[in-house]
CSV table of C-alpha atoms in Angstrom, one decimal:
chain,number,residue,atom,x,y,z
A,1,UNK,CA,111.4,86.7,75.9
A,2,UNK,CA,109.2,86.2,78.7
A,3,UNK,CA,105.5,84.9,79.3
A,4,UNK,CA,103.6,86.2,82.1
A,5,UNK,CA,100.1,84.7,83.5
A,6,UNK,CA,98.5,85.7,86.3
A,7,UNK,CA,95.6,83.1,87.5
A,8,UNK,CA,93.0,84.7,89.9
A,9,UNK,CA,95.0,87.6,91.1
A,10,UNK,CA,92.9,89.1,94.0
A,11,UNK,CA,94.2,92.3,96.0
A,12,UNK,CA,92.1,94.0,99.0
A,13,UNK,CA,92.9,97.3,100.8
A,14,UNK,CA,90.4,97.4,103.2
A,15,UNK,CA,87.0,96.8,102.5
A,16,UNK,CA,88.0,97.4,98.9
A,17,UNK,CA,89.1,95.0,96.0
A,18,UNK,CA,91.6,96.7,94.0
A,19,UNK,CA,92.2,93.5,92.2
A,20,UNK,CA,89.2,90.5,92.0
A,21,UNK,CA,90.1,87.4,90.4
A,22,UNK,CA,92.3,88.9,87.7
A,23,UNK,CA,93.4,85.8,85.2
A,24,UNK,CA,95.4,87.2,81.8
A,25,UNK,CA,98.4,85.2,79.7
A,26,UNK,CA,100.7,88.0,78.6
A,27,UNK,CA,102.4,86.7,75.2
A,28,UNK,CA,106.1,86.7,75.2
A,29,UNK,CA,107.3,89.6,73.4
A,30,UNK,CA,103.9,91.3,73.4
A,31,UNK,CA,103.1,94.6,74.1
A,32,UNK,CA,100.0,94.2,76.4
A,33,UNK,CA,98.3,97.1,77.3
A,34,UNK,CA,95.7,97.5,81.1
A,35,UNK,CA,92.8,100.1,80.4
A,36,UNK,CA,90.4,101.6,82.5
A,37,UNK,CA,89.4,104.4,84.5
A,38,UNK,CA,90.7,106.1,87.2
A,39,UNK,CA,90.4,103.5,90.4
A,40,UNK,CA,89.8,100.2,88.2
A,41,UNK,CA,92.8,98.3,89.5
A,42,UNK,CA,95.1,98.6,86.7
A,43,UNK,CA,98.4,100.2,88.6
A,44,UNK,CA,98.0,97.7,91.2
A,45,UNK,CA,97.7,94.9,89.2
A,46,UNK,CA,101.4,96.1,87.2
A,47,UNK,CA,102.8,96.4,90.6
A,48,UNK,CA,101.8,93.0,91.8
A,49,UNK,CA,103.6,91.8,88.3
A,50,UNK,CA,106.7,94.2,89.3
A,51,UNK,CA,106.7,92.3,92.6
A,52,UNK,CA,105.8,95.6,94.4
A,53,UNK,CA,102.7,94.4,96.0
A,54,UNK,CA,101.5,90.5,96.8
A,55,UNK,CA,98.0,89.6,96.1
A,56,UNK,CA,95.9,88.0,98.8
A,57,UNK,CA,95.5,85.4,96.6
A,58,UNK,CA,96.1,83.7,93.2
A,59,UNK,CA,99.7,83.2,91.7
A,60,UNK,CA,101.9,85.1,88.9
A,61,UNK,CA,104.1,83.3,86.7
A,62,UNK,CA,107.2,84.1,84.4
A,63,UNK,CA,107.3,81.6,82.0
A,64,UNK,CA,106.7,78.4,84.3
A,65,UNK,CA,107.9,80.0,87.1
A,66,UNK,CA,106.0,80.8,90.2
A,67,UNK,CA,107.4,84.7,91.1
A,68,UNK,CA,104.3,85.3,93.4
A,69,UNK,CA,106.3,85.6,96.4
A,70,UNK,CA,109.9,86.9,94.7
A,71,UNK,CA,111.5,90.0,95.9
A,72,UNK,CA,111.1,92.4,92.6
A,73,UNK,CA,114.8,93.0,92.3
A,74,UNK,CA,114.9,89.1,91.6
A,75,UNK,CA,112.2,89.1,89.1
A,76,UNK,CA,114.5,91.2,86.1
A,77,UNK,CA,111.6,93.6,85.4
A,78,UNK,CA,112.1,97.6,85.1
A,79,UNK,CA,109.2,99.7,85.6
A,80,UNK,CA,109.0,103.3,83.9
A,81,UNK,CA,107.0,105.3,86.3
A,82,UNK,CA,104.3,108.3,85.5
A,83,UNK,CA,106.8,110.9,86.7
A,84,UNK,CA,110.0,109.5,85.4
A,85,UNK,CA,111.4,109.4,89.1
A,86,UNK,CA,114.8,111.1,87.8
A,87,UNK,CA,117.7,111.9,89.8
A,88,UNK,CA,118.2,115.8,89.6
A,89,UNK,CA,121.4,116.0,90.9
A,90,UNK,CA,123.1,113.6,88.2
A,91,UNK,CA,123.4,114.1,84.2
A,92,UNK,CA,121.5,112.1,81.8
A,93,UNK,CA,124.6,109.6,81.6
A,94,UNK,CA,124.4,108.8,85.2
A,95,UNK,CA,121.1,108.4,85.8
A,96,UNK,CA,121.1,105.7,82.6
A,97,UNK,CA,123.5,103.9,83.8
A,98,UNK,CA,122.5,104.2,88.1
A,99,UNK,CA,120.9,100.4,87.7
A,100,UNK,CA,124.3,99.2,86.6
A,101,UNK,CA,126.5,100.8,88.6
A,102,UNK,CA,124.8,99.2,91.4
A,103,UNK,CA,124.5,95.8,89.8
A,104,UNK,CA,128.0,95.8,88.5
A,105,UNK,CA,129.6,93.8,91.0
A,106,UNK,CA,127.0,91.1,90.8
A,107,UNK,CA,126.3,91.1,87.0
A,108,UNK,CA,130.5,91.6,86.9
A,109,UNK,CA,130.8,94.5,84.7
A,110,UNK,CA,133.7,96.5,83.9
A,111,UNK,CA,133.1,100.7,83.7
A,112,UNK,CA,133.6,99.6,79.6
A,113,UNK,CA,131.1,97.5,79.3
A,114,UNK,CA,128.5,100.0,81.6
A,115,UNK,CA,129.6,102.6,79.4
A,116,UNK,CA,129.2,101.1,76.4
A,117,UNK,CA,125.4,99.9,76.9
A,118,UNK,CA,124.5,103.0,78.1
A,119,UNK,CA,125.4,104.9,75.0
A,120,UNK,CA,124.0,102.1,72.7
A,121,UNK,CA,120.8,103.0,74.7
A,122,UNK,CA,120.7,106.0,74.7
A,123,UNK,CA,121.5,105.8,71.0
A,124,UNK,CA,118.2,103.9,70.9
A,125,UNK,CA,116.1,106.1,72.5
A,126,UNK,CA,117.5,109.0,70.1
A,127,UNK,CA,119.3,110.8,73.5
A,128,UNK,CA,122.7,110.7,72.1
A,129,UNK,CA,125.0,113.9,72.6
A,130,UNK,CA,122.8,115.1,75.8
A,131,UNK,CA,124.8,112.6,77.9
A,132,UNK,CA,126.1,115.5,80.1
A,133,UNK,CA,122.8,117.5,80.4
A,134,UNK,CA,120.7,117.5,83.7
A,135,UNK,CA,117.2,116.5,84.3
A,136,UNK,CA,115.8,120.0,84.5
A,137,UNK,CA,117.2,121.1,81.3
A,138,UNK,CA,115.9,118.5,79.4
A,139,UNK,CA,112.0,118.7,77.9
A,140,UNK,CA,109.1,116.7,79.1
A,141,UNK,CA,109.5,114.2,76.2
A,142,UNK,CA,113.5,113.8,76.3
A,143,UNK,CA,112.9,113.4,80.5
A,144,UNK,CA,110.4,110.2,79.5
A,145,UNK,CA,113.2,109.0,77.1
A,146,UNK,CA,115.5,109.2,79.8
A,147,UNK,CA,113.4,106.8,82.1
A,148,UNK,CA,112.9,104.6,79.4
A,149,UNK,CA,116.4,104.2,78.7
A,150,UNK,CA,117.2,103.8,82.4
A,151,UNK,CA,114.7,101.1,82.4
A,152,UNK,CA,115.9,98.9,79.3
A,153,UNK,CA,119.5,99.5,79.9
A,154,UNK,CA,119.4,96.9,82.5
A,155,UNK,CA,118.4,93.8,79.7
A,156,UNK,CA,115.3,93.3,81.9
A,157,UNK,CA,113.2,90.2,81.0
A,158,UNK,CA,109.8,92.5,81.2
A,159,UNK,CA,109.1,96.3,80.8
A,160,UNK,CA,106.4,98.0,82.5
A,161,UNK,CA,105.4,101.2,81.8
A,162,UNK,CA,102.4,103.1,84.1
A,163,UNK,CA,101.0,106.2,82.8
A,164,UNK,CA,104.2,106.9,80.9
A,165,UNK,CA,102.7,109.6,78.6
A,166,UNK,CA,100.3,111.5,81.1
A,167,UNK,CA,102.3,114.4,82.0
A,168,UNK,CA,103.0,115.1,78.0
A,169,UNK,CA,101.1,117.6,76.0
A,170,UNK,CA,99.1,115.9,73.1
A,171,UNK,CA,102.1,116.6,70.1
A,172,UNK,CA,104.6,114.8,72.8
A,173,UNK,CA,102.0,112.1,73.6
A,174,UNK,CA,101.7,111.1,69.7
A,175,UNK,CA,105.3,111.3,69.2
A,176,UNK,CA,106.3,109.1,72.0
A,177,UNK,CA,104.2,106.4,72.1
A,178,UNK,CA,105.2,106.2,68.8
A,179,UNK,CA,108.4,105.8,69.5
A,180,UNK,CA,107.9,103.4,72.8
A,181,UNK,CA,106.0,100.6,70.2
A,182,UNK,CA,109.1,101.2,67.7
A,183,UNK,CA,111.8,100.6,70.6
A,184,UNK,CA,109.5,97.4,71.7
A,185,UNK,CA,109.3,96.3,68.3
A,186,UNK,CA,113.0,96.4,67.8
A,187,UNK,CA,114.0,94.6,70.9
A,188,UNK,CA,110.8,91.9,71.1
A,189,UNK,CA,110.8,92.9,74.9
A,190,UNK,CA,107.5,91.5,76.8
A,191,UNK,CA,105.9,94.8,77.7
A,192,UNK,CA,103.0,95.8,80.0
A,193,UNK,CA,101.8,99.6,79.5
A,194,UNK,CA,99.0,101.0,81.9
A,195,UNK,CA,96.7,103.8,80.8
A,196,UNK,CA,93.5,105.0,81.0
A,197,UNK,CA,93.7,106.7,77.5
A,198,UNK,CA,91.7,104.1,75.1
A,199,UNK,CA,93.4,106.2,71.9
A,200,UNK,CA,96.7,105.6,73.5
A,201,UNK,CA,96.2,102.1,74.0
A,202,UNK,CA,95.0,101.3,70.6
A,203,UNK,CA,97.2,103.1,68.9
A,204,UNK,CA,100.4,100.9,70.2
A,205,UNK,CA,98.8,97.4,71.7
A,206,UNK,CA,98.8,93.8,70.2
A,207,UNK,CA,96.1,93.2,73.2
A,208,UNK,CA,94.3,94.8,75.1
A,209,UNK,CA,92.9,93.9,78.5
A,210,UNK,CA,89.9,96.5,79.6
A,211,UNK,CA,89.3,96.8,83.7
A,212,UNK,CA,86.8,98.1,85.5
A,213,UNK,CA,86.4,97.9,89.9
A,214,UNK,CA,89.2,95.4,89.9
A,215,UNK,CA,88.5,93.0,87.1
A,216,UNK,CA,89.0,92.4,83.6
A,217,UNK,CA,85.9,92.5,81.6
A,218,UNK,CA,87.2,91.5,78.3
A,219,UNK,CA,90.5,91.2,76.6
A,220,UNK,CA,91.9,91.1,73.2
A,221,UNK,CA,93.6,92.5,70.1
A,222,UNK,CA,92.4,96.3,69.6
A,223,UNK,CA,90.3,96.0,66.7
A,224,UNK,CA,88.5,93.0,68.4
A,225,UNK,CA,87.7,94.8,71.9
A,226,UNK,CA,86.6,98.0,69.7
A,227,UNK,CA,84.3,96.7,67.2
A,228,UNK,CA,83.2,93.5,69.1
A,229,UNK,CA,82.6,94.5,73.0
A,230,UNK,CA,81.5,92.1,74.9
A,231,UNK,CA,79.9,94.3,77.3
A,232,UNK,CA,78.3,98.0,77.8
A,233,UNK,CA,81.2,99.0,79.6
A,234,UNK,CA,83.7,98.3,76.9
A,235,UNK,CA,81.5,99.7,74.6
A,236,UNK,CA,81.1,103.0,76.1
A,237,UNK,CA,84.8,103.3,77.5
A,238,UNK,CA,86.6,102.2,74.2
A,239,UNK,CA,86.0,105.5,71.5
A,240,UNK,CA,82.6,106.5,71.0
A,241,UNK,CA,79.3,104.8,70.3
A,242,UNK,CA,75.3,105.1,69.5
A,243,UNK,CA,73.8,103.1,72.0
A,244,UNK,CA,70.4,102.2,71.8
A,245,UNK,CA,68.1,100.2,74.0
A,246,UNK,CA,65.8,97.7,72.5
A,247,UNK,CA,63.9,94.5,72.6
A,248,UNK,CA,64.6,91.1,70.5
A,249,UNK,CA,61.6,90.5,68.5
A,250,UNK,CA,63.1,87.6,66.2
A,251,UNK,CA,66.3,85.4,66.1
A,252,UNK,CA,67.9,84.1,63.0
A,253,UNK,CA,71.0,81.8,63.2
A,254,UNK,CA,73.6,84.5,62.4
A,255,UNK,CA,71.8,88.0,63.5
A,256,UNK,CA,68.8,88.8,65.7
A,257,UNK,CA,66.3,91.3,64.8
A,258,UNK,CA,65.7,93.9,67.4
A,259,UNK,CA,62.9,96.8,67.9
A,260,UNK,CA,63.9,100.1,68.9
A,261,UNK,CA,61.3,102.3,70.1
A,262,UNK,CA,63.0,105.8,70.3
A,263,UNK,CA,64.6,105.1,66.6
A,264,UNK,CA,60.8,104.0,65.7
A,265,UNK,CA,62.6,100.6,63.6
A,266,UNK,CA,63.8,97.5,63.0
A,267,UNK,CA,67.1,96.5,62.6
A,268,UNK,CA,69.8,93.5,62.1
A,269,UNK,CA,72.2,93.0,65.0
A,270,UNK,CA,74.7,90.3,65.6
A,271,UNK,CA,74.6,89.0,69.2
A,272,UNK,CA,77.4,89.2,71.8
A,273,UNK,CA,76.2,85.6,72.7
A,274,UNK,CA,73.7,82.9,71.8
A,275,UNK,CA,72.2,83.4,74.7
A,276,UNK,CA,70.7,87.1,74.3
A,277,UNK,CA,67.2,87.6,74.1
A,278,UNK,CA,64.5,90.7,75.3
A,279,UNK,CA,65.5,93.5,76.4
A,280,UNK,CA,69.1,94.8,74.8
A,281,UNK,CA,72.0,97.3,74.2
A,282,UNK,CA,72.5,98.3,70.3
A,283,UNK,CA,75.5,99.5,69.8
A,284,UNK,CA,76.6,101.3,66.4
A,285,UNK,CA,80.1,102.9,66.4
A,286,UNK,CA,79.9,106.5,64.4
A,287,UNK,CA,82.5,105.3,61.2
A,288,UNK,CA,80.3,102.4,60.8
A,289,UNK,CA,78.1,104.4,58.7
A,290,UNK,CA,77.9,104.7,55.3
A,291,UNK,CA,75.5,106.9,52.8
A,292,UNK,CA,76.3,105.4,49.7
A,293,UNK,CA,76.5,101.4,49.9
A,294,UNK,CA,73.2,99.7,49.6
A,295,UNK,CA,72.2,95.9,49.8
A,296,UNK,CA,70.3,93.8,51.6
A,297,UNK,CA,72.4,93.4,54.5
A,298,UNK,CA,72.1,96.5,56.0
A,299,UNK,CA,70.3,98.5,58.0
A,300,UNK,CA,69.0,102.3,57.0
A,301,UNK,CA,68.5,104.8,59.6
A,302,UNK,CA,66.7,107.5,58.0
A,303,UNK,CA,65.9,111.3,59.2
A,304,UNK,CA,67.0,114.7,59.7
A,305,UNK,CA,70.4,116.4,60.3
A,306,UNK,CA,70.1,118.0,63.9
A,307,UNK,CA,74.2,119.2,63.9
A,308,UNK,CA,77.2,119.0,61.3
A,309,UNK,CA,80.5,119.9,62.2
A,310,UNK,CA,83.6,119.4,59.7
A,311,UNK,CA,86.6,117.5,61.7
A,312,UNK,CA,89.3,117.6,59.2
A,313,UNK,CA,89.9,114.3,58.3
A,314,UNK,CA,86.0,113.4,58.3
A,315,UNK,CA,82.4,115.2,58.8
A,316,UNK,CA,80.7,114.7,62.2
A,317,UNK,CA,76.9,114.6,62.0
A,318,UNK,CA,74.1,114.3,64.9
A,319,UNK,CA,70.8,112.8,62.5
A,320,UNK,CA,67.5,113.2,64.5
A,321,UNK,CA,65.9,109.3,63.7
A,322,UNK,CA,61.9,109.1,65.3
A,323,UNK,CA,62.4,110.2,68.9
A,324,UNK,CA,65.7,109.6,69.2
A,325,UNK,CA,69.0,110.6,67.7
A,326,UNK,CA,72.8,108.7,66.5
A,327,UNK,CA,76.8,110.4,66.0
A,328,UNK,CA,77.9,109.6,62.2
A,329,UNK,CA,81.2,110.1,61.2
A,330,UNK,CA,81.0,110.7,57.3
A,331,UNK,CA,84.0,111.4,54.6
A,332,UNK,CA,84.8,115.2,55.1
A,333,UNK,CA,83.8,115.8,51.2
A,334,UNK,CA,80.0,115.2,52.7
A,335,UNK,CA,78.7,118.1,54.9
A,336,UNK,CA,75.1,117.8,54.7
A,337,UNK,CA,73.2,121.0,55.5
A,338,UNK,CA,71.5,121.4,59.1
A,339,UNK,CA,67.6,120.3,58.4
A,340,UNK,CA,67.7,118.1,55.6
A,341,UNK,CA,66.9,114.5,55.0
A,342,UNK,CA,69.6,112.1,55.4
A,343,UNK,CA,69.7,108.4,54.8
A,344,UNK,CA,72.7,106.4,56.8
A,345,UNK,CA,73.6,102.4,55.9
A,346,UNK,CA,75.4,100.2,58.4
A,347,UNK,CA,76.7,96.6,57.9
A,348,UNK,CA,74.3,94.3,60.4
A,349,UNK,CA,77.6,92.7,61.2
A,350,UNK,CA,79.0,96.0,62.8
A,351,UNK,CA,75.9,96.5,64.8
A,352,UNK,CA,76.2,94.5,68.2
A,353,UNK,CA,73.7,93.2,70.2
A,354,UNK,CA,75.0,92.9,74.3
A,355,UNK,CA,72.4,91.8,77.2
A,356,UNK,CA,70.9,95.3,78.2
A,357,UNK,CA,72.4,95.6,82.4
């Protein structure tokens, strides 16, 4: 297994920096997911990892070696691309085993041996029996396990994965990623996924590192970066949230108290840093609330509900609070009716405070 750092990665095209003083430790074994919006910097920072691209400045490291400069073929890395890059003149079998037919003089392997790791792989990536099938006459999802097995049938030392699932409907998307953390899982592979889908990247991360024009704004597991942003970016890219804008009118040694004017109260929030003060960001994330718990650590929004919809698995309700309004996500045995008073509870220590910019 492999650890990868990358200390003050910078990349410019231009007039633009794609990458600007990236520094991230990728944990051996890990899979370590880039997030962010269109443009952010995230593909080129995995291809300056893969080798594909050099950065202007700053240094990457495999373990404690330097591989700034190292041609990617040297490196031991595979990289499964967003549209598989199959060949569609050769079978599933051939395309699988492509990267070791033309490393089979130097890594001295006998057509056994290729044969033999290609069907074990393609065992793992449930493909076995289609050996003899073409690209075209495969589905979207067996094409991606196709790419994946090309990729890992080489032993590489990292896997990186850009955009893997974005050309899957949403059925194949679930299904697959599920299967991509269970084949990472079972080989401890470091892994590097890119995407700009934050479900997708919760869903299968250990950490996750969120970008935005070209650097990383915060980074960690996926429970940390979702409930504790350390910034409004984070907080509004990762799921949804109630954000509210306010002023600190008192500060206590484990929460501050801040005033919302739209809302027309007070509440408890816990502060992104010792260091915040006047004007803020509130942010409340919509399955924070409850209606039934009750103590003195919490906050009560109370007011009318403006909307209801049922969601399945919960009740989604828009509650009209002063001048201003908040998204609850209630247990879908609650569906309040449209115009009556409604009184939500939330934690003070799942209510965050962040500098307001």
């Amino acid at each position: 297994m492999t650890q990868i750092r990358l200390e003050e990665v910078t990349k410019t095209y231009g007039a633009v920096k794609a990458v600007d003083s990236v520094s991230l430790e990728i944990r051996e074994g890990e899979l370590f997911t880039i997030l962010g919006p269109s443009g952010c910097g995230k593909t080129t920072t995995l291809r300056i990892i893969a080798g594909f691209e050099v950065p202007d400045e700053g240094r990457v490291y495999f373990d404690d070696e330097d591989v700034t400069f190292l041609k990617p073929y040297l490196r031991n890395t595979a990289m499964v691309f967003q549209n598989y890059a199959l060949w569609p003149h050769m079978t599933v079998f051939e395309n699988v085993a492509y990267g070791l037919k033309i490393r089979k003089k130097h890594l001295k392997l006998s057509d056994d041996e290729i044969e033999r790791r290609v069907r074990e792989v393609l065992q793992l990536v449930k493909l076995e029996g289609m050996e003899d099938r073409y690209p075209l006459q495969l589905s979207g999802g067996q094409q991606q396990r196709v790419a994946l097995a090309r990729a890992l049938v080489v032993q590489p030392k990292v896997l990186l994965l850009d955009e893997p699932l974005s050309n899957l409907d949403a059925k194949l998307r679930i299904e697959m990623r599920e299967e991509i953390k269970r084949i990472q899982k079972s080989l401890g592979i470091t892994t590097v996924y890119v995407t700009h889908d934050q479900l997708e990247a919760m869903s299968i991360s250990d950490r996750i590192a969120v970008m935005d024009k070209g650097r990383v704004l915060q980074y960690g597991s996926p429970r940390e970066v979702y409930f504790k942003p350390t910034n409004l970016f984070t907080a509004e890219f990762l799921g949804r949230s109630n954000i509210f804008r306010g002023r600190v009118v008192e500060k206590k040694d484990d929460y501050v108290v801040v005033r919302l004017e739209d809302l027309e109260l007070e509440l408890k929030a816990v502060p992104v840093d010792s260091g915040v003060s006047g004007e803020v960001a509130v942010v409340v994330r919509p399955e924070s609330f409850d209606v039934e718990a009750s103590g003195a650590q919490e906050n009560v929004f109370k007011g009318k509900v403006d909307f209801a919809m049922f969601l399945g698995d919960k009740t989604e309700v828009r509650l009209k609070v002063g001048r201003g309004s908040l998204i609850a996500y209630l247990p879908n045995n609650i569906y309040p009716e449209i115009g009556s008073e409604l009184a939500l509870r939330v934690s003070w220590r799942n209510v965050i405070a962040l500098p307001y910019k």
